[in-house]
Amino acid sequence: ITGQRSEADEKLLAEIVRACGCSKIVIVDARPSLNAAGQTVMGAGYENTLNYEEHEAIRRCHLQFVGIANIHVMRKSRQALHKLITTTTEHGDTSSFWSDVQSSGHLHHLSTIISGAIYVSKLLRKEVPVLVHCSDGWDRTAQLVSLAQLILDPFYRTIRGFEVLVEKEWLSFGHKFLDRVGHGGL
């Protein structure tokens, strides 16, 4: 709708593709496509892959939406799961536990994140450059790239490696840990 573009971003991706010695790049947008389309009305939106293909280094640019729900939807499902576990623990009634877990939507959300990380990992194993992003980059982006690195590199599965991963993919980008876990100022 707004047709905004960043020539600097386009040139950067073209140089990344050139440095990798390939002619393809995949842009992974963590959001649902409907959300991204809706954000075009507010002056945001998503990439037009044709803009990237104008650069001689990039013959193919593919945009893939992963479909991870926003923080509000995720929080609601986590709260539903927490309430279910608390209620089941207090009252001991487990007759509908698994159907209630399914109804919370939380397993679906986790599955979407894990599937997205597997998708990114598979592309990277094939040496395809991947750009992962979202509307603000604090939650969904960090989740996808962190899980992909855990899948691909055993170093990140060590205590030291996990510390490095959290530092570089979460803390360095200003993730709002305190806000997300509901423990504001200490």
PDB file of N, CA and C in Angstrom, residues 76-133:
ATOM      1  N   LYS A  76      -1.764 -14.998  26.510  1.00  0.00           N
ATOM      2  CA  LYS A  76      -3.088 -15.525  26.854  1.00  0.00           C
ATOM      3  C   LYS A  76      -3.070 -17.055  26.894  1.00  0.00           C
ATOM      4  N   SER A  77      -2.402 -17.685  25.949  1.00  0.00           N
ATOM      5  CA  SER A  77      -2.358 -19.149  25.938  1.00  0.00           C
ATOM      6  C   SER A  77      -1.511 -19.683  27.096  1.00  0.00           C
ATOM      7  N   ARG A  78      -0.422 -18.985  27.413  1.00  0.00           N
ATOM      8  CA  ARG A  78       0.411 -19.403  28.549  1.00  0.00           C
ATOM      9  C   ARG A  78      -0.358 -19.270  29.853  1.00  0.00           C
ATOM     10  N   GLN A  79      -1.125 -18.204  29.980  1.00  0.00           N
ATOM     11  CA  GLN A  79      -1.929 -18.010  31.189  1.00  0.00           C
ATOM     12  C   GLN A  79      -3.008 -19.087  31.299  1.00  0.00           C
ATOM     13  N   ALA A  80      -3.616 -19.459  30.180  1.00  0.00           N
ATOM     14  CA  ALA A  80      -4.622 -20.524  30.185  1.00  0.00           C
ATOM     15  C   ALA A  80      -4.000 -21.851  30.610  1.00  0.00           C
ATOM     16  N   LEU A  81      -2.807 -22.129  30.100  1.00  0.00           N
ATOM     17  CA  LEU A  81      -2.108 -23.361  30.481  1.00  0.00           C
ATOM     18  C   LEU A  81      -1.739 -23.333  31.962  1.00  0.00           C
ATOM     19  N   HIS A  82      -1.247 -22.204  32.431  1.00  0.00           N
ATOM     20  CA  HIS A  82      -0.880 -22.071  33.848  1.00  0.00           C
ATOM     21  C   HIS A  82      -2.100 -22.272  34.745  1.00  0.00           C
ATOM     22  N   LYS A  83      -3.201 -21.670  34.367  1.00  0.00           N
ATOM     23  CA  LYS A  83      -4.435 -21.816  35.149  1.00  0.00           C
ATOM     24  C   LYS A  83      -4.879 -23.278  35.175  1.00  0.00           C
ATOM     25  N   LEU A  84      -4.786 -23.934  34.042  1.00  0.00           N
ATOM     26  CA  LEU A  84      -5.163 -25.347  33.954  1.00  0.00           C
ATOM     27  C   LEU A  84      -4.288 -26.199  34.870  1.00  0.00           C
ATOM     28  N   ILE A  85      -2.998 -25.985  34.833  1.00  0.00           N
ATOM     29  CA  ILE A  85      -2.088 -26.779  35.663  1.00  0.00           C
ATOM     30  C   ILE A  85      -2.334 -26.505  37.138  1.00  0.00           C
ATOM     31  N   THR A  86      -2.531 -25.249  37.487  1.00  0.00           N
ATOM     32  CA  THR A  86      -2.789 -24.883  38.878  1.00  0.00           C
ATOM     33  C   THR A  86      -4.098 -25.493  39.374  1.00  0.00           C
ATOM     34  N   THR A  87      -5.124 -25.398  38.571  1.00  0.00           N
ATOM     35  CA  THR A  87      -6.438 -25.944  38.941  1.00  0.00           C
ATOM     36  C   THR A  87      -6.380 -27.462  39.072  1.00  0.00           C
ATOM     37  N   THR A  88      -5.721 -28.115  38.133  1.00  0.00           N
ATOM     38  CA  THR A  88      -5.604 -29.575  38.172  1.00  0.00           C
ATOM     39  C   THR A  88      -4.827 -30.021  39.404  1.00  0.00           C
ATOM     40  N   THR A  89      -3.754 -29.294  39.726  1.00  0.00           N
ATOM     41  CA  THR A  89      -2.939 -29.626  40.893  1.00  0.00           C
ATOM     42  C   THR A  89      -3.738 -29.459  42.180  1.00  0.00           C
ATOM     43  N   GLU A  90      -4.513 -28.386  42.269  1.00  0.00           N
ATOM     44  CA  GLU A  90      -5.283 -28.101  43.484  1.00  0.00           C
ATOM     45  C   GLU A  90      -6.455 -29.050  43.685  1.00  0.00           C
ATOM     46  N   HIS A  91      -7.138 -29.386  42.578  1.00  0.00           N
ATOM     47  CA  HIS A  91      -8.368 -30.180  42.699  1.00  0.00           C
ATOM     48  C   HIS A  91      -8.214 -31.642  42.308  1.00  0.00           C
ATOM     49  N   GLY A  92      -7.106 -31.988  41.667  1.00  0.00           N
ATOM     50  CA  GLY A  92      -6.834 -33.384  41.339  1.00  0.00           C
ATOM     51  C   GLY A  92      -7.687 -33.947  40.216  1.00  0.00           C
ATOM     52  N   ASP A  93      -8.521 -33.151  39.576  1.00  0.00           N
ATOM     53  CA  ASP A  93      -9.369 -33.641  38.492  1.00  0.00           C
ATOM     54  C   ASP A  93      -8.593 -33.602  37.184  1.00  0.00           C
ATOM     55  N   THR A  94      -8.243 -34.762  36.670  1.00  0.00           N
ATOM     56  CA  THR A  94      -7.459 -34.831  35.435  1.00  0.00           C
ATOM     57  C   THR A  94      -8.266 -35.376  34.260  1.00  0.00           C
ATOM     58  N   SER A  95      -9.571 -35.488  34.410  1.00  0.00           N
ATOM     59  CA  SER A  95     -10.393 -36.137  33.387  1.00  0.00           C
ATOM     60  C   SER A  95     -10.306 -35.449  32.023  1.00  0.00           C
ATOM     61  N   SER A  96     -10.216 -34.150  32.005  1.00  0.00           N
ATOM     62  CA  SER A  96     -10.162 -33.443  30.718  1.00  0.00           C
ATOM     63  C   SER A  96      -8.836 -32.714  30.520  1.00  0.00           C
ATOM     64  N   PHE A  97      -7.819 -33.133  31.269  1.00  0.00           N
ATOM     65  CA  PHE A  97      -6.551 -32.406  31.258  1.00  0.00           C
ATOM     66  C   PHE A  97      -5.973 -32.230  29.857  1.00  0.00           C
ATOM     67  N   TRP A  98      -5.820 -33.323  29.106  1.00  0.00           N
ATOM     68  CA  TRP A  98      -5.147 -33.222  27.812  1.00  0.00           C
ATOM     69  C   TRP A  98      -5.976 -32.449  26.792  1.00  0.00           C
ATOM     70  N   SER A  99      -7.265 -32.584  26.826  1.00  0.00           N
ATOM     71  CA  SER A  99      -8.084 -31.780  25.902  1.00  0.00           C
ATOM     72  C   SER A  99      -8.038 -30.303  26.295  1.00  0.00           C
ATOM     73  N   ASP A 100      -7.940 -30.028  27.589  1.00  0.00           N
ATOM     74  CA  ASP A 100      -7.820 -28.640  28.047  1.00  0.00           C
ATOM     75  C   ASP A 100      -6.457 -28.058  27.686  1.00  0.00           C
ATOM     76  N   VAL A 101      -5.412 -28.881  27.754  1.00  0.00           N
ATOM     77  CA  VAL A 101      -4.088 -28.426  27.323  1.00  0.00           C
ATOM     78  C   VAL A 101      -4.156 -28.046  25.843  1.00  0.00           C
ATOM     79  N   GLN A 102      -4.773 -28.904  25.054  1.00  0.00           N
ATOM     80  CA  GLN A 102      -4.922 -28.623  23.616  1.00  0.00           C
ATOM     81  C   GLN A 102      -5.733 -27.346  23.402  1.00  0.00           C
ATOM     82  N   SER A 103      -6.778 -27.161  24.150  1.00  0.00           N
ATOM     83  CA  SER A 103      -7.637 -25.978  24.007  1.00  0.00           C
ATOM     84  C   SER A 103      -6.935 -24.682  24.377  1.00  0.00           C
ATOM     85  N   SER A 104      -5.910 -24.757  25.207  1.00  0.00           N
ATOM     86  CA  SER A 104      -5.186 -23.540  25.594  1.00  0.00           C
ATOM     87  C   SER A 104      -4.464 -22.924  24.397  1.00  0.00           C
ATOM     88  N   GLY A 105      -4.171 -23.719  23.386  1.00  0.00           N
ATOM     89  CA  GLY A 105      -3.465 -23.241  22.212  1.00  0.00           C
ATOM     90  C   GLY A 105      -1.958 -23.158  22.385  1.00  0.00           C
ATOM     91  N   HIS A 106      -1.475 -23.390  23.594  1.00  0.00           N
ATOM     92  CA  HIS A 106      -0.056 -23.203  23.864  1.00  0.00           C
ATOM     93  C   HIS A 106       0.822 -24.200  23.097  1.00  0.00           C
ATOM     94  N   LEU A 107       0.393 -25.440  22.998  1.00  0.00           N
ATOM     95  CA  LEU A 107       1.182 -26.429  22.260  1.00  0.00           C
ATOM     96  C   LEU A 107       1.262 -26.075  20.776  1.00  0.00           C
ATOM     97  N   HIS A 108       0.189 -25.538  20.244  1.00  0.00           N
ATOM     98  CA  HIS A 108       0.193 -25.095  18.845  1.00  0.00           C
ATOM     99  C   HIS A 108       1.216 -23.980  18.641  1.00  0.00           C
ATOM    100  N   HIS A 109       1.239 -23.028  19.568  1.00  0.00           N
ATOM    101  CA  HIS A 109       2.199 -21.917  19.456  1.00  0.00           C
ATOM    102  C   HIS A 109       3.643 -22.432  19.533  1.00  0.00           C
ATOM    103  N   LEU A 110       3.898 -23.331  20.469  1.00  0.00           N
ATOM    104  CA  LEU A 110       5.247 -23.897  20.580  1.00  0.00           C
ATOM    105  C   LEU A 110       5.625 -24.650  19.308  1.00  0.00           C
ATOM    106  N   SER A 111       4.681 -25.392  18.765  1.00  0.00           N
ATOM    107  CA  SER A 111       4.920 -26.144  17.538  1.00  0.00           C
ATOM    108  C   SER A 111       5.251 -25.209  16.370  1.00  0.00           C
ATOM    109  N   THR A 112       4.565 -24.076  16.291  1.00  0.00           N
ATOM    110  CA  THR A 112       4.816 -23.112  15.221  1.00  0.00           C
ATOM    111  C   THR A 112       6.230 -22.547  15.326  1.00  0.00           C
ATOM    112  N   ILE A 113       6.652 -22.207  16.533  1.00  0.00           N
ATOM    113  CA  ILE A 113       8.005 -21.672  16.740  1.00  0.00           C
ATOM    114  C   ILE A 113       9.054 -22.728  16.380  1.00  0.00           C
ATOM    115  N   ILE A 114       8.871 -23.944  16.859  1.00  0.00           N
ATOM    116  CA  ILE A 114       9.832 -25.013  16.582  1.00  0.00           C
ATOM    117  C   ILE A 114       9.878 -25.325  15.084  1.00  0.00           C
ATOM    118  N   SER A 115       8.720 -25.378  14.437  1.00  0.00           N
ATOM    119  CA  SER A 115       8.692 -25.628  12.989  1.00  0.00           C
ATOM    120  C   SER A 115       9.422 -24.532  12.227  1.00  0.00           C
ATOM    121  N   GLY A 116       9.237 -23.288  12.650  1.00  0.00           N
ATOM    122  CA  GLY A 116       9.943 -22.173  12.014  1.00  0.00           C
ATOM    123  C   GLY A 116      11.448 -22.291  12.180  1.00  0.00           C
ATOM    124  N   ALA A 117      11.890 -22.677  13.378  1.00  0.00           N
ATOM    125  CA  ALA A 117      13.331 -22.842  13.624  1.00  0.00           C
ATOM    126  C   ALA A 117      13.900 -23.986  12.798  1.00  0.00           C
ATOM    127  N   ILE A 118      13.151 -25.053  12.632  1.00  0.00           N
ATOM    128  CA  ILE A 118      13.590 -26.177  11.801  1.00  0.00           C
ATOM    129  C   ILE A 118      13.707 -25.727  10.341  1.00  0.00           C
ATOM    130  N   TYR A 119      12.745 -24.942   9.880  1.00  0.00           N
ATOM    131  CA  TYR A 119      12.774 -24.412   8.509  1.00  0.00           C
ATOM    132  C   TYR A 119      14.044 -23.588   8.281  1.00  0.00           C
ATOM    133  N   VAL A 120      14.338 -22.676   9.206  1.00  0.00           N
ATOM    134  CA  VAL A 120      15.544 -21.845   9.114  1.00  0.00           C
ATOM    135  C   VAL A 120      16.791 -22.729   9.133  1.00  0.00           C
ATOM    136  N   SER A 121      16.815 -23.705  10.026  1.00  0.00           N
ATOM    137  CA  SER A 121      17.973 -24.609  10.136  1.00  0.00           C
ATOM    138  C   SER A 121      18.224 -25.368   8.844  1.00  0.00           C
ATOM    139  N   LYS A 122      17.170 -25.860   8.235  1.00  0.00           N
ATOM    140  CA  LYS A 122      17.312 -26.611   6.987  1.00  0.00           C
ATOM    141  C   LYS A 122      17.881 -25.734   5.877  1.00  0.00           C
ATOM    142  N   LEU A 123      17.421 -24.490   5.803  1.00  0.00           N
ATOM    143  CA  LEU A 123      17.954 -23.569   4.799  1.00  0.00           C
ATOM    144  C   LEU A 123      19.433 -23.314   5.033  1.00  0.00           C
ATOM    145  N   LEU A 124      19.800 -23.072   6.279  1.00  0.00           N
ATOM    146  CA  LEU A 124      21.202 -22.788   6.595  1.00  0.00           C
ATOM    147  C   LEU A 124      22.091 -23.997   6.326  1.00  0.00           C
ATOM    148  N   ARG A 125      21.581 -25.189   6.584  1.00  0.00           N
ATOM    149  CA  ARG A 125      22.357 -26.408   6.266  1.00  0.00           C
ATOM    150  C   ARG A 125      22.625 -26.520   4.770  1.00  0.00           C
ATOM    151  N   LYS A 126      21.688 -25.994   3.970  1.00  0.00           N
ATOM    152  CA  LYS A 126      21.859 -25.994   2.516  1.00  0.00           C
ATOM    153  C   LYS A 126      22.671 -24.780   2.057  1.00  0.00           C
ATOM    154  N   GLU A 127      23.181 -24.016   3.021  1.00  0.00           N
ATOM    155  CA  GLU A 127      23.985 -22.822   2.766  1.00  0.00           C
ATOM    156  C   GLU A 127      23.219 -21.741   2.016  1.00  0.00           C
ATOM    157  N   VAL A 128      21.918 -21.655   2.292  1.00  0.00           N
ATOM    158  CA  VAL A 128      21.089 -20.591   1.750  1.00  0.00           C
ATOM    159  C   VAL A 128      21.070 -19.460   2.775  1.00  0.00           C
ATOM    160  N   PRO A 129      21.423 -18.234   2.386  1.00  0.00           N
ATOM    161  CA  PRO A 129      21.357 -17.121   3.340  1.00  0.00           C
ATOM    162  C   PRO A 129      19.913 -16.864   3.762  1.00  0.00           C
ATOM    163  N   VAL A 130      19.740 -16.583   5.041  1.00  0.00           N
ATOM    164  CA  VAL A 130      18.407 -16.366   5.597  1.00  0.00           C
ATOM    165  C   VAL A 130      18.416 -15.082   6.417  1.00  0.00           C
ATOM    166  N   LEU A 131      17.416 -14.261   6.192  1.00  0.00           N
ATOM    167  CA  LEU A 131      17.179 -13.085   7.022  1.00  0.00           C
ATOM    168  C   LEU A 131      15.911 -13.363   7.805  1.00  0.00           C
ATOM    169  N   VAL A 132      15.999 -13.360   9.132  1.00  0.00           N
ATOM    170  CA  VAL A 132      14.834 -13.596   9.984  1.00  0.00           C
ATOM    171  C   VAL A 132      14.466 -12.279  10.642  1.00  0.00           C
ATOM    172  N   HIS A 133      13.202 -11.924  10.584  1.00  0.00           N
ATOM    173  CA  HIS A 133      12.778 -10.697  11.243  1.00  0.00           C
ATOM    174  C   HIS A 133      11.303 -10.750  11.606  1.00  0.00           C
TER     175      HIS A 133
END
